[in-house]
């Protein structure tokens, strides 16, 4: 209870500071100090609480109540410091409101939009990177809200926070663990980025966790849920080998039906936007791009080798080798939910360290979710906690070095 009250006071402090300033700026020395110090203190309290709480006596309802309180705290503010929420709104209104294809036409072309001045962000000059399923979801919200920014903002926030609450429920449903529930639902990075700022990781995680929860009883549904998560944000595609192996083990019929349904969902999602394979041009350019905060492996390799491209290629090779090794180990295993989640956790950690041309703090949150699920299994507990500690330290470093030194 002390941890919850203490954390809520810090969240309220950031809420009111952001509200009074319009938004916190990580390029402002004072704002940066508020964010960094708040995160540091929250992480310390979080790990101390995890270490010293008497878990057998800890009530599940208490953790759920605290988690929902933290989420609802940020419902009525658009964002704390990252204005990606507005990028999600304008990206998904290009097709339904203006009849243009967001994969080819950037939002900057629609200065006539009554909301343009409020919604424009640094991403307005680019075509979209989000998957088509997210654009359909956001497009429906835009059709309902039209030019009512208050409605659009609140609806998108409710969508993300509602997804977060469902994710919290799914983590407990899968793990049946108070520790896992605590580690995910009360994680400061998750609360601040997915509730305070709001990101599409909320929906990606909802679909990914849903796929975990149903895969072993309903493998076809589990596979389709994974494909749906990919169609929100593409990087969950890295888990596909494990699902294909599981389906192969369940029989040819289930594999074929799952693949057909996955293809139909993909084609249906892309169909309204399809204008040839150039639809992926910006995604490929982004994937191969050079940014200030790539994976640590790429960054370190560039320092030693003096070449970003060479480091990128070496790290790509390392990632692919790890994929093959884990897929082989998964094939040899009993392919239970435990193995699926642990190998997904390990693979995503390797992905963060080797494969991404750009790492931002909220990209770390799926590792928190997967690590939380692994905590219940004694043989994976230390590595899982190490992964969550890694996200805590790395996120603070990203805020400081990426946002402040730019």
Coordinates of C-alpha atoms in Angstrom, one line a residue:
X1 CA 0.0 0.0 0.0
X2 CA 2.8 2.4 0.8
X3 CA 4.4 1.7 -2.6
X4 CA 1.1 2.3 -4.4
X5 CA 0.4 5.6 -2.6
X6 CA 4.0 6.8 -3.1
X7 CA 3.9 6.0 -6.8
X8 CA 0.5 7.6 -7.3
X9 CA 1.8 10.8 -5.8
X10 CA 4.7 10.8 -8.3
X11 CA 2.3 10.1 -11.2
X12 CA 0.0 12.9 -10.1
X13 CA 3.1 15.2 -9.9
X14 CA 4.0 14.5 -13.5
X15 CA 0.3 14.7 -14.5
X16 CA -0.1 18.2 -13.1
X17 CA 3.3 19.4 -14.4
X18 CA 2.4 18.2 -17.9
X19 CA -1.1 19.7 -17.7
X20 CA 0.2 23.1 -16.6
X21 CA 3.0 23.2 -19.2
X22 CA 0.8 21.8 -22.1
X23 CA 3.3 18.9 -22.2
X24 CA 6.7 18.2 -20.7
X25 CA 9.6 18.7 -23.0
X26 CA 12.6 16.4 -22.6
X27 CA 14.7 19.2 -24.2
X28 CA 13.9 21.4 -21.2
X29 CA 16.5 20.9 -18.4
X30 CA 13.9 21.1 -15.6
X31 CA 11.4 18.9 -17.3
X32 CA 14.1 16.3 -18.1
X33 CA 15.1 16.3 -14.4
X34 CA 11.5 15.8 -13.3
X35 CA 11.2 12.8 -15.6
X36 CA 14.5 11.2 -14.9
X37 CA 14.3 11.6 -11.1
X38 CA 10.7 10.4 -11.1
X39 CA 11.5 7.3 -13.1
X40 CA 14.6 6.5 -11.0
X41 CA 12.6 6.8 -7.7
X42 CA 9.7 4.8 -9.1
X43 CA 12.0 2.0 -10.3
X44 CA 13.7 1.9 -6.9
X45 CA 10.4 1.6 -5.1
X46 CA 9.1 -0.9 -7.6
X47 CA 12.0 -3.3 -7.2
X48 CA 12.1 -2.9 -3.4
X49 CA 8.4 -3.7 -3.2
X50 CA 8.9 -6.8 -5.4
X51 CA 11.8 -7.9 -3.2
X52 CA 10.1 -7.4 0.2
X53 CA 6.4 -8.0 -0.4
X54 CA 5.1 -11.2 1.2
X55 CA 3.6 -12.6 -2.0
X56 CA 1.6 -15.5 -0.5
X57 CA -0.3 -13.0 1.6
X58 CA -0.6 -10.3 -1.2
X59 CA -4.1 -10.0 -2.5
X60 CA -4.6 -10.1 -6.3
X61 CA -7.5 -7.6 -6.1
X62 CA -5.2 -5.1 -4.4
X63 CA -2.7 -5.3 -7.3
X64 CA -5.5 -5.0 -9.8
X65 CA -7.0 -2.0 -8.0
X66 CA -3.6 -0.2 -7.9
X67 CA -3.0 -1.0 -11.6
X68 CA -6.3 0.4 -12.7
X69 CA -5.8 3.5 -10.5
X70 CA -2.4 4.2 -12.2
X71 CA -4.0 3.7 -15.6
X72 CA -7.0 6.0 -15.0
X73 CA -4.8 8.7 -13.6
X74 CA -3.7 9.5 -17.1
X75 CA -7.0 9.2 -19.0
X76 CA -7.8 12.9 -19.2
X77 CA -4.4 14.2 -20.4
X78 CA -3.4 13.6 -24.1
X79 CA 0.2 12.8 -23.2
X80 CA 3.0 13.6 -20.8
X81 CA 5.9 14.3 -23.2
X82 CA 5.6 12.1 -26.3
X83 CA 3.0 13.4 -28.7
X84 CA 2.8 10.2 -30.7
X85 CA -0.9 10.0 -29.8
X86 CA -1.5 12.9 -32.3
X87 CA 0.5 11.0 -34.9
X88 CA -1.8 8.0 -34.4
X89 CA -4.8 10.2 -34.9
X90 CA -3.7 12.0 -38.0
X91 CA -2.2 8.9 -39.7
X92 CA -5.4 7.0 -39.4
X93 CA -7.6 9.9 -40.6
X94 CA -5.9 10.3 -44.0
X95 CA -7.9 7.5 -45.6
X96 CA -11.4 7.9 -44.1
X97 CA -11.5 11.7 -43.9
X98 CA -9.5 12.7 -47.1
X99 CA -9.7 9.6 -49.2
X100 CA -6.0 9.3 -49.7
X101 CA -3.5 6.5 -49.0
X102 CA -1.4 7.1 -45.9
X103 CA 1.2 4.7 -47.2
X104 CA 1.9 7.0 -50.1
X105 CA 0.7 10.5 -48.9
X106 CA 1.9 12.1 -45.7
X107 CA -0.3 14.2 -43.4
X108 CA 1.6 17.4 -44.4
X109 CA -0.4 17.4 -47.6
X110 CA -3.6 18.2 -45.7
X111 CA -3.0 21.6 -44.2
X112 CA -6.7 22.2 -44.9
X113 CA -7.6 19.8 -42.1
X114 CA -9.2 21.9 -39.3
X115 CA -7.1 19.9 -36.8
X116 CA -3.8 20.2 -38.7
X117 CA -2.3 22.9 -36.4
X118 CA -3.0 20.9 -33.3
X119 CA -2.2 17.4 -34.6
X120 CA 1.0 18.1 -36.6
X121 CA 4.1 16.4 -35.2
X122 CA 7.6 15.6 -36.6
X123 CA 6.1 12.6 -38.3
X124 CA 3.6 14.6 -40.3
X125 CA 6.0 14.8 -43.2
X126 CA 6.4 11.0 -43.5
X127 CA 4.1 8.2 -44.7
X128 CA 3.0 5.8 -42.1
X129 CA 4.9 2.9 -40.5
X130 CA 1.9 1.4 -38.7
X131 CA 0.2 -1.8 -39.8
X132 CA -3.1 -1.7 -41.7
X133 CA -5.1 -3.2 -38.9
X134 CA -4.2 -0.2 -36.6
X135 CA -5.2 2.2 -39.4
X136 CA -8.6 0.5 -39.7
X137 CA -9.1 0.8 -36.0
X138 CA -8.0 4.4 -35.9
X139 CA -9.9 5.2 -39.1
X140 CA -13.2 4.0 -37.4
X141 CA -12.5 6.4 -34.5
X142 CA -11.9 9.3 -36.9
X143 CA -15.1 8.5 -38.8
X144 CA -17.0 8.8 -35.5
X145 CA -15.1 11.8 -34.2
X146 CA -14.6 13.7 -37.5
X147 CA -13.1 17.1 -36.4
X148 CA -13.8 16.9 -32.7
X149 CA -10.3 16.8 -31.2
X150 CA -11.5 16.3 -27.6
X151 CA -13.5 13.2 -28.7
X152 CA -10.7 11.8 -30.8
X153 CA -8.1 12.3 -28.0
X154 CA -10.3 10.8 -25.3
X155 CA -11.4 7.8 -27.5
X156 CA -7.8 7.0 -28.5
X157 CA -6.7 7.3 -24.9
X158 CA -9.5 5.1 -23.8
X159 CA -8.6 2.5 -26.5
X160 CA -5.0 2.4 -25.3
X161 CA -5.8 2.4 -21.6
X162 CA -8.5 -0.2 -22.0
X163 CA -6.0 -2.4 -23.9
X164 CA -3.5 -1.9 -21.0
X165 CA -6.1 -3.1 -18.5
X166 CA -6.9 -6.1 -20.6
X167 CA -3.2 -6.8 -20.9
X168 CA -2.9 -6.8 -17.1
X169 CA -5.8 -9.3 -16.9
X170 CA -4.2 -11.5 -19.6
X171 CA -0.8 -11.5 -17.8
X172 CA -2.5 -12.9 -14.7
X173 CA -4.7 -15.3 -16.7
X174 CA -1.6 -16.8 -18.4
X175 CA 0.7 -16.8 -15.4
X176 CA -1.7 -17.2 -12.4
X177 CA 1.1 -15.4 -10.6
X178 CA 0.9 -12.4 -8.2
X179 CA 4.5 -11.6 -8.9
X180 CA 4.0 -11.5 -12.7
X181 CA 0.9 -9.4 -12.2
X182 CA 2.8 -6.9 -10.1
X183 CA 5.9 -6.8 -12.3
X184 CA 3.9 -5.9 -15.4
X185 CA 0.9 -3.9 -14.2
X186 CA 2.8 -1.7 -11.8
X187 CA 6.0 -1.3 -13.9
X188 CA 6.7 2.5 -14.0
X189 CA 7.8 2.4 -17.7
X190 CA 4.7 0.6 -18.7
X191 CA 2.5 3.0 -16.7
X192 CA 4.2 6.2 -18.0
X193 CA 4.6 5.2 -21.6
X194 CA 1.4 3.2 -22.3
X195 CA -1.0 5.2 -20.1
X196 CA 0.8 8.5 -19.7
X197 CA 1.9 8.9 -23.3
X198 CA 0.0 6.1 -25.1
X199 CA 1.5 4.0 -27.8
X200 CA 0.4 1.2 -30.2
X201 CA 2.4 -1.3 -28.1
X202 CA -0.8 -1.5 -26.0
X203 CA -2.8 -3.0 -28.9
X204 CA 0.2 -5.1 -30.1
X205 CA 0.6 -6.6 -26.6
X206 CA -3.2 -7.2 -26.3
X207 CA -3.2 -9.4 -29.4
X208 CA 0.1 -11.1 -28.6
X209 CA -0.9 -12.0 -25.1
X210 CA -4.3 -13.1 -26.4
X211 CA -2.5 -15.4 -28.8
X212 CA -0.4 -16.9 -25.9
X213 CA -3.6 -17.4 -23.9
X214 CA -5.5 -19.4 -26.5
X215 CA -2.8 -21.0 -28.7
X216 CA -2.6 -24.4 -26.8
X217 CA -6.4 -24.9 -26.7
X218 CA -7.2 -23.2 -30.0
X219 CA -4.0 -23.1 -32.1
X220 CA -5.7 -21.6 -35.1
X221 CA -7.1 -18.7 -33.2
X222 CA -3.8 -18.2 -31.5
X223 CA -2.0 -18.0 -34.8
X224 CA -4.5 -15.5 -36.2
X225 CA -4.1 -13.3 -33.1
X226 CA -0.4 -13.3 -33.7
X227 CA -0.9 -12.2 -37.3
X228 CA -3.3 -9.5 -36.1
X229 CA -0.6 -8.2 -33.8
X230 CA 1.9 -8.1 -36.7
X231 CA -0.7 -6.0 -38.7
X232 CA -0.7 -3.5 -35.8
X233 CA 3.1 -3.2 -35.5
X234 CA 5.4 -5.4 -37.6
X235 CA 8.1 -6.5 -35.1
X236 CA 6.0 -9.2 -33.5
X237 CA 6.6 -11.1 -36.8
X238 CA 9.8 -12.4 -35.2
X239 CA 7.8 -14.8 -33.1
X240 CA 6.3 -16.5 -36.2
X241 CA 8.8 -19.4 -36.3
X242 CA 7.7 -20.7 -32.9
X243 CA 4.0 -20.6 -33.9
X244 CA 4.7 -22.4 -37.2
X245 CA 6.6 -25.1 -35.3
X246 CA 3.7 -25.5 -32.8
X247 CA 1.2 -25.8 -35.7
X248 CA 3.4 -28.4 -37.5
X249 CA 3.4 -30.4 -34.3
X250 CA -0.4 -30.1 -34.0
X251 CA -1.0 -31.6 -37.5
X252 CA -1.1 -30.6 -41.2
X253 CA -4.8 -29.7 -41.1
X254 CA -4.4 -27.1 -38.4
X255 CA -1.3 -25.7 -40.1
X256 CA -3.1 -25.3 -43.4
X257 CA -6.2 -23.7 -42.0
X258 CA -4.2 -21.3 -39.8
X259 CA -2.0 -20.2 -42.8
X260 CA -5.1 -19.7 -45.0
X261 CA -6.8 -17.6 -42.3
X262 CA -3.6 -15.7 -41.7
X263 CA -3.2 -14.9 -45.4
X264 CA -6.9 -13.9 -45.7
X265 CA -6.6 -11.5 -42.7
X266 CA -3.5 -10.0 -44.1
X267 CA -4.9 -9.5 -47.6
X268 CA -8.2 -8.1 -46.2
X269 CA -6.3 -5.6 -44.0
X270 CA -4.1 -4.4 -46.8
X271 CA -6.6 -4.5 -49.6
X272 CA -8.0 -0.9 -49.2
X273 CA -4.5 0.5 -49.2
X274 CA -2.9 -1.8 -51.8
X275 CA -1.1 -0.1 -54.7
X276 CA 1.8 -2.5 -55.3
X277 CA 4.7 -3.4 -53.2
X278 CA 5.8 0.2 -53.0
X279 CA 3.5 0.3 -50.0
X280 CA 6.5 -1.1 -48.1
X281 CA 9.1 1.4 -49.4
X282 CA 9.2 3.6 -46.3
X283 CA 9.1 0.6 -44.0
X284 CA 12.2 -0.9 -45.7
X285 CA 13.9 2.5 -45.7
X286 CA 13.2 2.9 -42.0
X287 CA 14.4 -0.6 -41.3
X288 CA 17.7 0.0 -43.1
X289 CA 18.0 3.6 -41.9
X290 CA 20.6 5.1 -39.6
X291 CA 19.3 6.7 -36.4
X292 CA 20.8 8.1 -33.2
X293 CA 19.6 5.2 -31.0
X294 CA 19.9 1.9 -32.8
X295 CA 20.2 -1.5 -31.0
X296 CA 23.2 -1.5 -28.6
X297 CA 24.9 -4.1 -30.7
X298 CA 24.8 -2.0 -33.8
X299 CA 26.0 1.1 -31.8
X300 CA 28.9 -0.7 -30.2
X301 CA 29.8 -2.4 -33.4
X302 CA 29.9 0.9 -35.2
X303 CA 32.2 2.3 -32.5
X304 CA 34.7 -0.5 -33.0
X305 CA 34.4 -1.1 -36.7
X306 CA 33.9 2.5 -37.8
X307 CA 31.1 1.4 -40.1
X308 CA 27.4 1.5 -39.4
X309 CA 26.5 -0.7 -42.3
X310 CA 29.0 -3.4 -41.4
X311 CA 27.9 -3.4 -37.8
X312 CA 24.2 -3.6 -39.0
X313 CA 25.0 -6.6 -41.2
X314 CA 27.0 -8.4 -38.4
X315 CA 24.2 -7.9 -35.9
X316 CA 21.6 -9.0 -38.4
X317 CA 23.6 -12.2 -38.9
X318 CA 23.8 -12.7 -35.1
X319 CA 20.1 -12.2 -34.8
X320 CA 19.3 -14.7 -37.5
X321 CA 21.7 -17.3 -35.9
X322 CA 19.8 -16.9 -32.6
X323 CA 16.5 -17.3 -34.4
X324 CA 17.7 -20.6 -35.9
X325 CA 19.1 -21.9 -32.6
X326 CA 15.9 -21.0 -30.6
X327 CA 13.7 -22.4 -33.3
X328 CA 15.7 -25.7 -33.3
X329 CA 15.5 -25.9 -29.5
X330 CA 11.8 -25.2 -29.6
X331 CA 11.3 -27.9 -32.1
X332 CA 13.2 -30.4 -29.9
X333 CA 11.3 -29.3 -26.8
X334 CA 7.8 -30.3 -25.8
X335 CA 6.7 -26.9 -27.2
X336 CA 4.6 -26.1 -24.1
X337 CA 3.4 -22.6 -23.2
X338 CA 6.5 -22.2 -20.9
X339 CA 8.9 -22.8 -23.8
X340 CA 7.0 -20.5 -26.2
X341 CA 6.9 -17.6 -23.8
X342 CA 10.5 -18.0 -22.6
X343 CA 11.9 -18.4 -26.2
X344 CA 9.8 -15.3 -27.2
X345 CA 11.2 -13.4 -24.3
X346 CA 14.8 -14.3 -25.1
X347 CA 14.4 -13.7 -28.8
X348 CA 12.8 -10.3 -28.2
X349 CA 15.7 -9.3 -25.9
X350 CA 18.2 -10.3 -28.6
X351 CA 16.1 -8.3 -31.2
X352 CA 16.4 -5.2 -29.0
X353 CA 20.2 -5.7 -28.7
X354 CA 21.0 -6.5 -32.3
X355 CA 18.3 -5.8 -34.9
X356 CA 16.5 -2.5 -34.6
X357 CA 17.7 0.6 -36.4
X358 CA 15.8 2.7 -33.8
X359 CA 15.1 1.9 -30.2
X360 CA 12.8 4.1 -28.2
X361 CA 11.8 3.5 -24.5
X362 CA 8.3 2.1 -25.2
X363 CA 9.8 -0.6 -27.5
X364 CA 11.2 -2.1 -24.3
X365 CA 7.7 -2.8 -22.8
X366 CA 7.0 -6.1 -24.5
X367 CA 10.2 -7.4 -22.8
X368 CA 8.7 -6.3 -19.5
X369 CA 5.5 -8.3 -20.3
X370 CA 7.3 -11.4 -21.5
X371 CA 9.8 -11.2 -18.6
X372 CA 6.9 -10.9 -16.1
X373 CA 5.3 -14.1 -17.5
X374 CA 8.6 -16.0 -17.1
X375 CA 9.1 -15.1 -13.4
X376 CA 6.8 -17.9 -12.2
X377 CA 9.1 -20.5 -13.6
X378 CA 12.1 -21.0 -11.3
X379 CA 14.6 -22.0 -13.9
X380 CA 13.9 -18.7 -15.8
X381 CA 13.3 -16.4 -12.9
X382 CA 16.7 -14.8 -12.6
X383 CA 17.0 -14.1 -16.4
X384 CA 13.5 -12.7 -16.4
X385 CA 14.2 -10.3 -13.6
X386 CA 17.5 -9.3 -15.3
X387 CA 15.5 -8.5 -18.4
X388 CA 13.1 -6.2 -16.5
X389 CA 16.1 -4.5 -14.7
X390 CA 17.7 -4.0 -18.2
X391 CA 14.6 -2.2 -19.4
X392 CA 14.6 0.1 -16.4
X393 CA 18.2 1.1 -16.8
X394 CA 18.1 1.3 -20.6
X395 CA 14.9 3.4 -20.7
X396 CA 16.4 6.0 -18.4
X397 CA 19.5 6.1 -20.6
X398 CA 17.4 6.5 -23.7
X399 CA 15.5 9.4 -22.2
X400 CA 18.7 11.2 -21.3
X401 CA 20.9 10.5 -24.3
X402 CA 18.4 10.3 -27.1
X403 CA 16.0 13.0 -26.0
X404 CA 18.2 15.4 -24.2
X405 CA 21.5 15.3 -26.2
X406 CA 19.7 15.7 -29.6

